Coordinates of C-alpha atoms and ligand atoms in Angstrom, one line a residue:
M1 CA -3.4 45.2 -21.1
T2 CA -3.0 41.4 -20.9
T3 CA -3.6 39.9 -17.5
A4 CA -2.3 36.6 -16.2
S5 CA -5.6 34.9 -16.5
T6 CA -6.3 36.1 -20.0
T7 CA -2.7 35.0 -21.0
A8 CA -3.7 31.5 -19.9
S9 CA -7.1 31.5 -21.4
E10 CA -5.9 33.0 -24.7
A11 CA -4.5 29.5 -25.4
A12 CA -6.7 27.6 -27.8
A13 CA -8.0 24.5 -26.0
P14 CA -7.3 21.5 -28.3
A15 CA -10.5 20.0 -29.7
D16 CA -9.6 16.6 -28.1
A17 CA -9.0 18.0 -24.6
P18 CA -10.3 15.5 -22.0
V19 CA -13.3 16.4 -19.9
P20 CA -11.7 18.0 -16.8
L21 CA -11.9 16.2 -13.5
A22 CA -13.6 17.9 -10.6
A23 CA -11.1 18.8 -8.0
G24 CA -12.8 16.7 -5.3
E25 CA -12.4 13.6 -7.6
I26 CA -8.6 13.8 -7.3
R27 CA -7.9 11.2 -4.7
R28 CA -4.5 9.8 -5.9
V29 CA -1.6 12.2 -6.0
G30 CA 2.0 11.5 -7.0
V31 CA 4.9 13.7 -5.8
V32 CA 8.3 13.5 -7.6
G33 CA 11.3 14.4 -5.5
C34 CA 12.0 14.0 -1.8
G35 CA 13.7 17.3 -1.1
V36 CA 12.3 20.0 1.1
M37 CA 9.6 20.9 -1.3
G38 CA 8.7 17.3 -2.3
A39 CA 8.3 16.2 1.3
G40 CA 6.3 19.4 2.0
L41 CA 3.9 18.8 -0.9
A42 CA 3.4 15.2 0.2
E43 CA 2.6 16.4 3.7
V44 CA 0.1 19.0 2.5
C45 CA -1.7 16.5 0.2
A46 CA -1.7 13.7 2.9
R47 CA -3.1 16.1 5.5
A48 CA -5.9 16.9 3.0
G49 CA -6.9 13.2 3.0
R50 CA -5.3 12.3 -0.3
D51 CA -3.4 9.0 -1.1
V52 CA 0.1 10.2 -1.8
L53 CA 2.9 8.3 -3.6
L54 CA 6.3 9.9 -3.1
V55 CA 9.0 8.9 -5.6
S56 CA 12.7 9.6 -5.4
S57 CA 15.5 8.2 -7.5
G58 CA 17.1 6.3 -4.7
E59 CA 16.5 4.7 -1.3
A60 CA 18.7 7.3 0.5
G61 CA 16.5 10.1 -1.0
L62 CA 13.4 8.3 0.2
A63 CA 14.8 7.9 3.7
R64 CA 15.6 11.6 3.8
G65 CA 12.1 12.5 2.5
R66 CA 10.4 10.2 5.1
G67 CA 12.5 11.8 7.9
R68 CA 11.5 15.3 6.7
L69 CA 7.8 14.4 6.6
E70 CA 8.0 12.8 10.1
R71 CA 9.8 15.9 11.6
S72 CA 7.5 18.4 9.9
L73 CA 4.4 16.5 11.1
G74 CA 5.9 16.5 14.6
N75 CA 6.1 20.3 14.2
A76 CA 2.5 20.4 13.0
V77 CA 1.4 18.6 16.2
R78 CA 3.4 21.1 18.3
K79 CA 2.6 24.3 16.3
G80 CA -0.2 23.6 13.8
G81 CA -3.0 22.2 15.9
I82 CA -3.1 18.7 14.6
S83 CA -3.5 15.7 16.9
D84 CA -1.1 12.7 17.2
A85 CA -3.8 10.6 15.6
E86 CA -4.0 13.0 12.6
R87 CA -0.2 12.9 12.3
E88 CA -0.3 9.1 12.2
E89 CA -3.2 9.1 9.6
A90 CA -1.3 11.5 7.4
L91 CA 1.9 9.4 7.6
A92 CA -0.1 6.3 6.7
R93 CA -1.5 7.9 3.5
V94 CA 2.0 8.3 2.1
T95 CA 3.7 5.4 0.3
Y96 CA 7.2 5.5 -1.3
A97 CA 8.7 4.2 -4.5
T98 CA 11.9 4.6 -6.5
D99 CA 10.4 4.1 -9.9
L100 CA 8.1 6.6 -11.7
G101 CA 6.3 3.7 -13.3
A102 CA 4.4 3.4 -9.9
F103 CA 2.5 6.6 -11.0
H104 CA 0.4 4.8 -13.6
D105 CA -2.9 5.4 -11.7
R106 CA -2.2 8.9 -10.5
Q107 CA -4.7 11.7 -11.1
L108 CA -2.4 14.6 -10.2
V109 CA 1.4 14.6 -10.2
L110 CA 3.4 17.3 -8.5
E111 CA 7.0 17.5 -9.7
A112 CA 9.5 18.9 -7.3
V113 CA 12.9 17.9 -8.4
P114 CA 15.9 20.4 -8.4
E115 CA 15.7 23.4 -10.8
H116 CA 17.7 21.7 -13.6
E117 CA 15.8 21.9 -16.9
A118 CA 17.3 18.7 -18.3
T119 CA 16.2 16.7 -15.2
K120 CA 12.7 18.2 -15.2
L121 CA 12.3 17.5 -19.0
R122 CA 13.3 13.8 -18.3
V123 CA 10.7 13.6 -15.5
F124 CA 7.9 15.0 -17.7
R125 CA 8.8 12.7 -20.6
T126 CA 8.6 9.7 -18.3
L127 CA 5.3 10.9 -16.6
D128 CA 3.8 11.2 -20.1
E129 CA 4.7 7.6 -20.7
V130 CA 3.5 6.1 -17.4
V131 CA 0.5 8.2 -16.2
E132 CA -2.5 6.4 -17.8
A133 CA -5.5 8.7 -17.4
P134 CA -5.7 11.4 -20.1
D135 CA -7.4 13.8 -17.7
A136 CA -4.6 13.5 -15.1
I137 CA -2.9 16.8 -14.4
L138 CA 0.9 17.0 -14.5
A139 CA 2.1 20.0 -12.5
T140 CA 5.6 21.4 -11.9
N141 CA 6.7 23.2 -8.8
T142 CA 9.4 25.1 -10.8
S143 CA 10.1 28.6 -9.6
A144 CA 11.5 30.0 -12.8
L145 CA 11.7 27.6 -15.7
P146 CA 9.2 28.0 -18.6
V147 CA 6.3 25.7 -18.0
I148 CA 5.7 25.5 -21.7
R149 CA 9.0 23.7 -22.3
L150 CA 8.0 21.0 -19.8
A151 CA 4.6 20.8 -21.4
R152 CA 6.1 20.3 -24.8
A153 CA 8.1 17.3 -23.5
T154 CA 4.8 15.5 -23.3
R155 CA 2.1 14.6 -25.8
R156 CA -0.5 16.2 -23.5
P157 CA 0.6 19.8 -23.1
G158 CA -2.9 20.9 -22.3
Q159 CA -2.7 18.9 -19.0
V160 CA 0.6 20.5 -17.9
L161 CA 0.8 23.6 -15.7
G162 CA 2.7 25.1 -12.8
L163 CA 1.6 24.8 -9.2
H164 CA 4.2 26.7 -7.3
F165 CA 4.2 26.3 -3.5
F166 CA 6.3 28.2 -0.9
N167 CA 8.7 26.8 1.7
P168 CA 7.7 25.6 4.2
A169 CA 4.8 24.3 2.1
P170 CA 2.8 23.0 5.1
V171 CA 2.8 26.5 6.7
L172 CA 2.7 29.0 3.9
P173 CA -0.8 29.5 2.3
L174 CA 0.0 30.7 -1.2
V175 CA 0.2 28.7 -4.4
E176 CA 0.9 30.3 -7.8
V177 CA -1.1 28.7 -10.5
V178 CA 0.7 29.0 -13.8
G179 CA -1.0 28.1 -17.1
S180 CA 1.2 28.0 -20.2
L181 CA 0.0 29.1 -23.6
L182 CA -0.9 25.4 -24.2
T183 CA -2.6 24.7 -20.9
D184 CA -6.2 23.6 -21.2
E185 CA -8.5 26.0 -19.4
G186 CA -10.4 23.1 -17.7
A187 CA -7.2 21.6 -16.4
R188 CA -6.1 25.0 -15.0
R189 CA -9.5 25.5 -13.3
T190 CA -9.4 22.0 -11.8
A191 CA -5.9 22.5 -10.5
A192 CA -6.8 25.9 -8.9
D193 CA -9.9 24.4 -7.3
F194 CA -7.8 21.5 -5.9
V195 CA -5.4 24.1 -4.4
T196 CA -8.2 26.1 -2.7
Q197 CA -11.0 23.6 -2.1
V198 CA -9.0 20.5 -1.3
L199 CA -5.7 21.8 0.1
G200 CA -7.2 24.9 1.7
K201 CA -4.6 27.2 0.3
Q202 CA -4.9 30.5 -1.5
A203 CA -4.3 30.7 -5.2
I204 CA -3.1 33.5 -7.5
H205 CA -2.9 33.1 -11.2
A206 CA 0.4 34.1 -12.9
G207 CA 1.6 34.1 -16.5
D208 CA 4.3 31.7 -17.6
R209 CA 7.2 34.2 -17.1
S210 CA 10.3 33.4 -15.2
G211 CA 9.8 33.9 -11.5
F212 CA 6.0 34.3 -11.8
V213 CA 5.0 36.9 -9.3
V214 CA 6.7 36.1 -6.0
N215 CA 10.2 35.2 -7.2
A216 CA 10.3 38.0 -9.7
L217 CA 10.0 40.3 -6.7
L218 CA 11.9 38.2 -4.1
I219 CA 15.0 37.1 -5.9
P220 CA 16.4 40.6 -6.8
Y221 CA 16.0 41.4 -3.1
L222 CA 17.8 38.3 -1.9
V223 CA 20.6 38.9 -4.5
A224 CA 20.9 42.5 -3.3
A225 CA 21.2 41.4 0.3
I226 CA 23.9 38.9 -0.6
R227 CA 25.9 41.6 -2.5
M228 CA 25.5 43.9 0.5
Y229 CA 27.0 41.2 2.8
E230 CA 29.7 40.4 0.2
A231 CA 30.7 44.1 0.0
G232 CA 31.0 44.3 3.8
Y233 CA 28.2 46.9 4.4
A234 CA 27.0 45.0 7.4
D235 CA 27.3 41.5 8.9
A236 CA 24.7 38.8 8.2
R237 CA 22.9 39.2 11.5
D238 CA 22.6 43.0 11.1
I239 CA 21.3 42.7 7.6
D240 CA 18.7 40.3 8.7
K241 CA 17.9 42.3 11.9
A242 CA 17.3 45.3 9.7
M243 CA 14.5 43.6 7.7
T244 CA 12.9 41.7 10.6
L245 CA 12.8 44.7 13.0
G246 CA 12.7 47.5 10.4
C247 CA 10.1 46.0 8.1
S248 CA 8.5 43.3 10.2
H249 CA 9.4 40.5 7.9
P250 CA 9.3 37.0 9.6
M251 CA 12.9 36.3 8.5
G252 CA 15.8 38.5 7.1
P253 CA 17.0 37.9 3.6
L254 CA 20.1 35.9 4.4
A255 CA 18.2 33.5 6.7
L256 CA 15.5 33.2 4.0
A257 CA 18.1 32.4 1.3
D258 CA 19.5 29.7 3.7
L259 CA 15.9 28.4 4.1
I260 CA 15.2 28.3 0.4
G261 CA 18.6 26.8 -0.4
L262 CA 21.4 28.8 -2.0
D263 CA 21.6 26.4 -5.0
T264 CA 17.9 27.1 -5.6
V265 CA 18.3 30.9 -5.1
A266 CA 21.2 30.8 -7.7
A267 CA 19.3 28.6 -10.1
I268 CA 16.2 30.9 -10.0
A269 CA 18.4 34.1 -10.3
R270 CA 20.1 32.5 -13.4
A271 CA 16.8 31.7 -15.0
L272 CA 15.5 35.2 -14.3
Y273 CA 18.7 36.6 -15.8
E274 CA 18.3 34.4 -18.9
E275 CA 14.8 35.7 -19.3
F276 CA 15.1 39.4 -18.6
R277 CA 18.9 40.2 -18.8
E278 CA 18.5 42.5 -15.8
P279 CA 21.7 43.2 -13.7
A280 CA 19.5 42.8 -10.5
H281 CA 19.3 39.1 -11.3
A282 CA 23.0 38.5 -11.8
V283 CA 24.4 35.9 -9.3
S284 CA 27.3 37.5 -7.3
P285 CA 30.7 35.7 -7.1
M286 CA 30.1 34.9 -3.4
L287 CA 26.7 33.2 -4.0
S288 CA 28.3 31.2 -6.9
R289 CA 31.3 30.1 -4.7
M290 CA 29.1 29.1 -1.8
V291 CA 27.0 26.9 -4.1
D292 CA 30.2 25.4 -5.7
G293 CA 31.4 24.7 -2.1
G294 CA 28.3 22.9 -1.1
L295 CA 27.4 25.6 1.4
L296 CA 23.7 25.5 0.6
G297 CA 22.0 26.8 3.7
R298 CA 19.9 24.8 6.1
K299 CA 19.8 21.6 4.1
S300 CA 23.6 21.3 4.1
G301 CA 24.1 22.6 7.6
Q302 CA 26.0 25.7 6.5
G303 CA 25.1 28.8 4.6
F304 CA 25.2 32.4 5.9
Y305 CA 24.5 30.7 9.2
T306 CA 25.5 27.4 10.8
Y307 CA 22.6 24.9 11.5
Ligands
CAA401 N1 2.9 22.4 10.2 C1 4.2 22.0 10.0 N2 5.3 22.7 10.5 C2 5.1 23.8 11.1 C3 3.8 24.3 11.4 C4 2.7 23.6 10.8 N3 1.4 24.0 11.0 N4 3.9 25.5 12.0 C5 5.2 25.7 12.2 N5 5.9 24.7 11.7 C6 7.4 24.6 11.6 C7 8.1 25.8 11.1 O1 8.2 25.8 9.7 C8 9.4 25.7 11.8 O2 10.2 24.7 11.1 P1 11.8 24.7 11.3 O3 12.0 24.1 12.7 O4 12.3 23.8 10.2 O5 12.3 26.1 11.2 C9 9.1 25.1 13.1 O6 7.8 24.5 13.0 C10 9.0 26.1 14.2 O7 7.9 26.9 13.9 P2 7.8 28.4 14.6 O8 6.3 28.7 14.5 O9 8.5 28.4 16.0 O10 8.7 29.2 13.7 P3 8.5 30.6 13.2 O11 7.4 31.3 13.8 O12 9.8 31.2 13.2 O13 8.0 30.4 11.7 C11 8.5 30.2 9.4 C12 8.9 29.8 10.8 C13 7.1 29.7 9.1 C14 9.5 29.6 8.5 C15 8.5 31.8 9.3 O14 9.7 32.2 9.8 C16 8.3 32.3 7.9 O15 7.2 32.3 7.4 N6 9.4 32.7 7.2 C17 9.3 33.1 5.9 C18 9.4 32.0 4.9 C19 9.3 32.5 3.5 O16 9.3 33.6 3.1 N7 9.2 31.5 2.6 C20 9.1 31.7 1.2 C21 10.3 31.3 0.6 S1 10.3 31.5 -1.2 C22 9.8 30.0 -1.8 O17 9.6 29.1 -1.1 C23 9.6 30.0 -3.2 C24 10.7 29.7 -4.1 O18 10.4 29.4 -5.2 C25 12.1 30.0 -3.7

């Protein structure tokens, strides 16, 4: 049987693969996207002492990202055991820009733009043009799109892989490390070491299949809960109560869908459906209409609950 790690290592390393960086040598990190995940990734790297450059396409996005970072670091002081001084130091390590050209000196870039393939492909094409070091690692936080397609948008597919964090990134310890068939083994090892040794997270290795491990299991569950709500089996609070009290989950499925963002849940479900053609991944009419209506969960103020 083929395992995730043999899937990744089966890829032939190109003869001209750069000598991989050691994880501790990665000091300059770029994050693309100022949404919930982008801001979270910037926070995680800044708290690990890295110089972080956060890029969004516009000033409004940057202001939102900065606000998210400040709020979350405030939570970290209250809940996560960091001091006010550590919060200030982390904030000072993050700089902001609206142009990806600012990434020319980055050693690791984490892409966290919305789950639209065309947008991600555009970002990877640009990163390939602007990031100068051949040993820099270009990572996507995609939940469900094929990593290999993003890799092929660059002239350095060996340096491209998935690093999939979980929301809220500063709190949840897991990162899925996803090598594509073209990922250089050295780059994959460096990225995994960065996750564990520098960021202090736990890594699992997953093959380049839509949903990797977590979302392949989680999304059918969330979609089923939404269908259950839509069919009127039970109201939202009771569905969530069932899973928090009955199975000791920290959040029920509808509250979790609101946290992830209903647009993201729908995008991942569609990508899974595209890959596997399983009815369990089909987006229900209610989820579709909520996304069309801008009812996206926490980030828009209204989803299955009001925020
Ligand atoms: N640093 C920064 N923020 C912290 C923190 C820390 N060390 N510790 C807590 N916080 C934040 C919490 O995130 C929470 O933020 P909000 O106010 O925005 O909700 C706030 O401080 C309050 O924290 P509490 O400890 O009071 O909250 P809690 O005990 O209810 O924990 C939670 C909140 C961590 C979100 C918890 O409910 C939880 O783990 N829920 C499950 C989340 C989950 O399953 N996420 C995975 C989603 S799937 C995904 O992300 C992948 C994908 O591709 C879709």
